[in-house]
Tab-separated table of C-alpha atoms in Angstrom:
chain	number	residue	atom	x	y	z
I	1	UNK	CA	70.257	174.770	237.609
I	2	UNK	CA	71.996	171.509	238.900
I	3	UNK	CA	75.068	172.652	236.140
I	4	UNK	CA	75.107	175.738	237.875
I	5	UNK	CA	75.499	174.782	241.427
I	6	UNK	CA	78.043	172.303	240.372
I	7	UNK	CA	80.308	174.513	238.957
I	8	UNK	CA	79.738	177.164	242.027
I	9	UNK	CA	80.717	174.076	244.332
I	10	UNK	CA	83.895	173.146	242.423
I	11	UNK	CA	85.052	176.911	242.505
I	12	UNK	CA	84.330	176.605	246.376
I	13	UNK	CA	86.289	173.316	246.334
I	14	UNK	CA	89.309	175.061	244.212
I	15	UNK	CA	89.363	177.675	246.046
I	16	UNK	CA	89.637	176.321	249.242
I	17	UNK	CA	92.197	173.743	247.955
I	18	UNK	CA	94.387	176.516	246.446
I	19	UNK	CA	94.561	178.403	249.925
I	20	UNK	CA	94.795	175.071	252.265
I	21	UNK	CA	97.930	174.127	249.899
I	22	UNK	CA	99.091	178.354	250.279
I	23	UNK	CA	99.181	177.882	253.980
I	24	UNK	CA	100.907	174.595	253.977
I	25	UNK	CA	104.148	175.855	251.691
I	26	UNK	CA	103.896	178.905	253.835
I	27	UNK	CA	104.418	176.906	257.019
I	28	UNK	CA	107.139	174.615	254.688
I	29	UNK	CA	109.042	177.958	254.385
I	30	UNK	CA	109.057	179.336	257.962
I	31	UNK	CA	110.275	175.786	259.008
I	32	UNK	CA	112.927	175.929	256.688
I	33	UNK	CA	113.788	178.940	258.955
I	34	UNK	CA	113.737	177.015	262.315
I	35	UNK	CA	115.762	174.405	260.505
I	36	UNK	CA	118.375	177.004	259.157
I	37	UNK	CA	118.206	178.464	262.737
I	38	UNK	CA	119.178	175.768	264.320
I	39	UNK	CA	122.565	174.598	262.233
I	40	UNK	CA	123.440	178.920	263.124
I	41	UNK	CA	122.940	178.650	265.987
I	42	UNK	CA	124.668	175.525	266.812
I	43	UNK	CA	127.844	176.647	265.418
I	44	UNK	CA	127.820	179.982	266.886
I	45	UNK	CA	126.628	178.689	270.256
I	46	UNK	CA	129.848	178.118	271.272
I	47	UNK	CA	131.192	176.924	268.054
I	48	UNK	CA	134.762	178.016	269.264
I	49	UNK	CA	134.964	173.843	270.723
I	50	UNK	CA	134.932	172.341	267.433
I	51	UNK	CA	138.615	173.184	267.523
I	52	UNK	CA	138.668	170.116	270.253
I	53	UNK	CA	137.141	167.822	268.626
I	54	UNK	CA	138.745	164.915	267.124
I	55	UNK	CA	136.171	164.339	263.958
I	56	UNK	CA	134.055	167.334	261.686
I	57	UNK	CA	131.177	165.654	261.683
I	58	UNK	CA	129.514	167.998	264.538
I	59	UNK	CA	130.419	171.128	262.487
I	60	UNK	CA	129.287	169.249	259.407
I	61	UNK	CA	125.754	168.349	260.726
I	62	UNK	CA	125.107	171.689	261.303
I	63	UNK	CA	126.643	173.257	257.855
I	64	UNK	CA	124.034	170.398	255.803
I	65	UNK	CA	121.225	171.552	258.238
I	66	UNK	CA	121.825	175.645	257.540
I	67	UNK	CA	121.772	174.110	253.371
I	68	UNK	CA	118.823	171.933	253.856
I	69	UNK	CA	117.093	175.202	255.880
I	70	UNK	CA	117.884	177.580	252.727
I	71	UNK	CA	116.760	175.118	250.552
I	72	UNK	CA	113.160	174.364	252.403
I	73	UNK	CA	112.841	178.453	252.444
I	74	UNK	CA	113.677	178.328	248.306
I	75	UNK	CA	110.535	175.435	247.911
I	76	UNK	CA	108.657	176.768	250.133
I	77	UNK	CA	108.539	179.803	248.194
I	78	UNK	CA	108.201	178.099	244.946
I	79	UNK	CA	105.366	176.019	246.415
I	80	UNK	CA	103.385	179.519	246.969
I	81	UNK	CA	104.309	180.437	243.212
I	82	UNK	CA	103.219	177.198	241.674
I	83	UNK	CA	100.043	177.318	244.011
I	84	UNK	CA	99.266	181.096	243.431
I	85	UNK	CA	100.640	181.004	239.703
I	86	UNK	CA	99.339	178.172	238.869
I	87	UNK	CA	102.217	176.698	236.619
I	88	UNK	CA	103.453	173.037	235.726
I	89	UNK	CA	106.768	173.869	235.924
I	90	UNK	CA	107.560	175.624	238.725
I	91	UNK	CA	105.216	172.362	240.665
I	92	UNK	CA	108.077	170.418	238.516
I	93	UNK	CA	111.159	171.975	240.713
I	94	UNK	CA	109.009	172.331	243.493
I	95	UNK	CA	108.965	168.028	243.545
I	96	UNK	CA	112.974	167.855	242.544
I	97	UNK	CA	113.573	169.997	245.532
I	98	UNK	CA	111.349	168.329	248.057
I	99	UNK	CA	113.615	165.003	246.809
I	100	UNK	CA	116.836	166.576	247.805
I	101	UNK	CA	116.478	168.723	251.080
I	102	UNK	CA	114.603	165.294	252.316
I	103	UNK	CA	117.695	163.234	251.303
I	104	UNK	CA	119.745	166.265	252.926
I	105	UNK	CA	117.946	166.568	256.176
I	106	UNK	CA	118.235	162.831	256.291
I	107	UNK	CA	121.999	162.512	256.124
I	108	UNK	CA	122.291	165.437	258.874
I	109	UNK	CA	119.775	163.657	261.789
I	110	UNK	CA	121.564	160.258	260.638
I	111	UNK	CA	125.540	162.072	260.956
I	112	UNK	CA	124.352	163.928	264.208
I	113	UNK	CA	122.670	160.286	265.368
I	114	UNK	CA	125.834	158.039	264.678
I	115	UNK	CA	128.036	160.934	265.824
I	116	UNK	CA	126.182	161.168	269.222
I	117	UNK	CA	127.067	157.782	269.933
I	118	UNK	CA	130.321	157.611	269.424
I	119	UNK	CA	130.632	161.422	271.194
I	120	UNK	CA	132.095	160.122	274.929
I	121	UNK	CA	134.586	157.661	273.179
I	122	UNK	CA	135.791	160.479	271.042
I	123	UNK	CA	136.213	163.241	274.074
I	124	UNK	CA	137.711	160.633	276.565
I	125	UNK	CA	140.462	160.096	273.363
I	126	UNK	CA	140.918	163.087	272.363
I	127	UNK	CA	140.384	166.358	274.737
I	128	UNK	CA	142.523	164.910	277.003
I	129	UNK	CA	145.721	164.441	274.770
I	130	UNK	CA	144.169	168.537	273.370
I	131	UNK	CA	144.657	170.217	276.460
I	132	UNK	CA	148.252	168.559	277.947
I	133	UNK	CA	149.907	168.685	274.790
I	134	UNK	CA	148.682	171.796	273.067
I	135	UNK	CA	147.326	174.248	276.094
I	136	UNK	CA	149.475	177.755	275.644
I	137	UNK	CA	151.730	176.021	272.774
I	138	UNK	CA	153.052	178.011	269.498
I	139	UNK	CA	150.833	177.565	266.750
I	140	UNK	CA	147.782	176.717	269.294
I	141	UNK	CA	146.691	179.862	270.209
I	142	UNK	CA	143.018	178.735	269.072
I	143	UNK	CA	143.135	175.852	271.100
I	144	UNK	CA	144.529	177.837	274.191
I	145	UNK	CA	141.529	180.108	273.363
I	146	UNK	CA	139.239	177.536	273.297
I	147	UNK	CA	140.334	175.551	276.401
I	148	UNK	CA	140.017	178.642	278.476
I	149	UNK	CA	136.530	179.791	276.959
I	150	UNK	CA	135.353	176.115	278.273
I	151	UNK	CA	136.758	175.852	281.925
I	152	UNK	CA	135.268	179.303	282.178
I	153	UNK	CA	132.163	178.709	280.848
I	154	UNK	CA	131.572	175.348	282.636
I	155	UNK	CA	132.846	176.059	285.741
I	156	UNK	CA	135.406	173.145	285.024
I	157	UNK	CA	139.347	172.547	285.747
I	158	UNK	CA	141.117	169.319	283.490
I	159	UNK	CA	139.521	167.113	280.719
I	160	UNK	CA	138.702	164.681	283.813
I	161	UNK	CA	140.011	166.549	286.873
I	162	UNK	CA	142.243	169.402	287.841
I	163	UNK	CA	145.042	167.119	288.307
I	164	UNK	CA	145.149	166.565	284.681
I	165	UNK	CA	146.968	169.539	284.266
I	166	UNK	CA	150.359	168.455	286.303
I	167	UNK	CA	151.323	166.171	282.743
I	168	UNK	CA	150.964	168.948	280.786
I	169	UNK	CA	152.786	170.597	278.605
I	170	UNK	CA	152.508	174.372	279.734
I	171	UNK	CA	152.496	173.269	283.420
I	172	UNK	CA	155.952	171.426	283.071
I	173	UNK	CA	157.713	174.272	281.127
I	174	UNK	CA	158.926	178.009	282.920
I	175	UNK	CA	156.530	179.642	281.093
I	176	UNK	CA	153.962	178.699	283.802
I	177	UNK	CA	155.779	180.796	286.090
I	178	UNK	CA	154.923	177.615	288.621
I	179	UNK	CA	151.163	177.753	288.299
I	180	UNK	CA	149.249	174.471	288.888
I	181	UNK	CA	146.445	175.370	286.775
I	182	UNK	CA	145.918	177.283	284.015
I	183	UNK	CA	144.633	180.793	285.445
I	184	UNK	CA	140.916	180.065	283.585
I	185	UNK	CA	140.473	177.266	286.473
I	186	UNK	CA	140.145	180.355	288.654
I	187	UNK	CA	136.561	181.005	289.961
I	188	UNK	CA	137.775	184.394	289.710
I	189	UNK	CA	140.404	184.416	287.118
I	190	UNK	CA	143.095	187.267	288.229
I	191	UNK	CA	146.869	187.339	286.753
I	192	UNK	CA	148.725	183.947	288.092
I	193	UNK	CA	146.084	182.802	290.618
I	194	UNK	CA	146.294	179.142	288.919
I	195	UNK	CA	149.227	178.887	291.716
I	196	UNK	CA	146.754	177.953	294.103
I	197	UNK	CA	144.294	175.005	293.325
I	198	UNK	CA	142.555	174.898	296.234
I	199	UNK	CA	139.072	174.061	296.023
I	200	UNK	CA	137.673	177.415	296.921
I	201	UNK	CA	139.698	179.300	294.303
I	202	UNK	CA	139.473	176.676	291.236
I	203	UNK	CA	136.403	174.740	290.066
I	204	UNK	CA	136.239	171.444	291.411
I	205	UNK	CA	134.156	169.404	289.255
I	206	UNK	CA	133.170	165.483	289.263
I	207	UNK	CA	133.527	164.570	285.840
I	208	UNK	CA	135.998	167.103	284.847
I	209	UNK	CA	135.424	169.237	281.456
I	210	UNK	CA	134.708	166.152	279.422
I	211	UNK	CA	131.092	165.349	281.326
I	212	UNK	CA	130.481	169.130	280.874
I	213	UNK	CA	131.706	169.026	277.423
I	214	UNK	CA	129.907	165.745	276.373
I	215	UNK	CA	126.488	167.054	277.511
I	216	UNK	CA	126.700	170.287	275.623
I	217	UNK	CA	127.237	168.501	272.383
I	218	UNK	CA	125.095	165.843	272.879
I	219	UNK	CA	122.124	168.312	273.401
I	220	UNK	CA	123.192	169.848	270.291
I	221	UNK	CA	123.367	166.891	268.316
I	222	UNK	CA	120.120	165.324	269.689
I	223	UNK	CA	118.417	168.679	268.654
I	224	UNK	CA	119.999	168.210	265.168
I	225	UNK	CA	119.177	165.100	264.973
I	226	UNK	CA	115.584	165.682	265.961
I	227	UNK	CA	114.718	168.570	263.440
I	228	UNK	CA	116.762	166.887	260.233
I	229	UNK	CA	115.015	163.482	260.884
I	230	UNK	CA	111.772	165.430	262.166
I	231	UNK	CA	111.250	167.807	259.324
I	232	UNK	CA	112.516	165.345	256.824
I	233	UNK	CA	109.514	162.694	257.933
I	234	UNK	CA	106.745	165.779	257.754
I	235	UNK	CA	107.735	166.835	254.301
I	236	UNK	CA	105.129	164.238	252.588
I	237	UNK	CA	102.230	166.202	254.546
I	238	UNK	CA	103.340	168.844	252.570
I	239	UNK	CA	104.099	167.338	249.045
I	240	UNK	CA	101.385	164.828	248.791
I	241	UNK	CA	98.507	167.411	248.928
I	242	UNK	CA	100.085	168.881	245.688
I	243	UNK	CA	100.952	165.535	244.048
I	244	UNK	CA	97.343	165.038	242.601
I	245	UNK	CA	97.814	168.615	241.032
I	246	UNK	CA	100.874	167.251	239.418
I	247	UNK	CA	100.634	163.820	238.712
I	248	UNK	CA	96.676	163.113	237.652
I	249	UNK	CA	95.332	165.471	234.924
I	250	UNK	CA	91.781	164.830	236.321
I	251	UNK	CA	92.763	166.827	239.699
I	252	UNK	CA	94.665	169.239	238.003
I	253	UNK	CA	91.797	169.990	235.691
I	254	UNK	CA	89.812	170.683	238.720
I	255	UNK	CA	92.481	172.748	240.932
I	256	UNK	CA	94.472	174.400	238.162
I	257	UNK	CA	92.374	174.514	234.612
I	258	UNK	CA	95.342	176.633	233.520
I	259	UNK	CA	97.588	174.273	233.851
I	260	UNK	CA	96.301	171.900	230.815
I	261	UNK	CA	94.653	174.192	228.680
């Protein structure tokens, strides 16, 4: 009798076990999905501004975080094999590819991290020197895209003001057709109305483009930061639940009797 309700109350036990560790690869894989979101979406979320910034390592943060998320989706779904399938080996590459995407999401939060605080040094360098020299200039047209696309979008006029503009490049040469500004200063942008930069028809912003510029990123790259570091950290609550299954034969006897016999 006491045999009997021991054995009911370790199938209760495995049971449970087997579903609890179900539900945590399950929630492993849709948070490989945030974390995949995330690196999308921060490249297509305006991703056209890379092209004015002096390093890669914002574009690369977000290319190891969309890896890393495909990878968490792949073990996630191997977890729920192993779990449901019961088999040593695929709890074997389960474990080799908890090792990597944690050493992957580690490098992105660290990259985004140490990128974020060299950010204002970088855009005070750099966009500057972008948008004087290579604003409307053969062989820029991605640039001259991209410098447009961010006065518009952030209401801005010149990496610091809209005085910026008189050293440029395009400003200087005929082609301007004696415009101050470019024409996407314009609150309203109509054909040549970057002749007048008065305040009430171009943006007039303290800070410039760079302070609008540097806050966009640097909410990007905290947010990278955040989920690589984050969701590298919470990966042991979801390996060391399955690391008795793996690594003591007396728990694996008791969750997976297929496993050793």
């Amino acid at each position: 009798m006491g045999s009997l309700y021991k054995d009911e109350q370790d199938n209760w036990i495995t049971v449970c076990l087997k579903y609890l560790l179900f539900v945590f690869n399950f929630l492993f894989w849709m948070g490989g999905g945030v974390v995949m979101g995330v690196g999308i979406w921060t490249l297509v979320d305006k991703g056209e501004y890379l092209s004015l910034l002096a390093s890669s390592t914002f574009a690369v943060s977000a290319y190891i975080l969309i890896l890393a998320g495909g990878l968490v989706m792949v073990t996630g779904f191997l977890g729920c094999c192993a779990v449901i399938r019961e088999q040593r080996s695929c709890l074997s590459t389960y474990f080799s590819c908890l090792l990597l995407i944690f050493l992957i999401e580690l490098v992105a939060g660290v990259l985004a991290y140490v990128y974020y605080q060299s950010l204002s040094e970088e855009l005070k360098q750099h966009l500057s020197k972008t948008m004087t020299e290579n604003y409307a200039q053969p062989g820029k047209e991605s640039i001259t895209h991209s410098v447009d696309r961010l006065q518009q979008d952030f209401k801005c006029c010149g990496s610091n003001n809209s005085f910026d503009w008189a050293h440029s490049v395009y400003i200087m040469s005929p082609k301007a057709e004696k415009r101050l500004v470019p024409d996407s200063c314009c609150k309203t942008t109509t054909p040549q109305c970057g002749k007048r930069d008065h305040p009430s028809n171009i943006y007039k912003v303290e800070g410039g483009c760079i302070t609008k510029l540097e806050q966009f990123l640097a909410d990007h790259l905290l947010i990278i930061g955040a989920v690589g570091i984050g969701v590298a950290c919470l990966q042991p609550a979801v390996g060391l639940p399955m690391c008795p299954i793996y690594f003591r034969p007396l728990s694996s006897c008791l969750l997976y009797p297929s496993l050793w016999t």
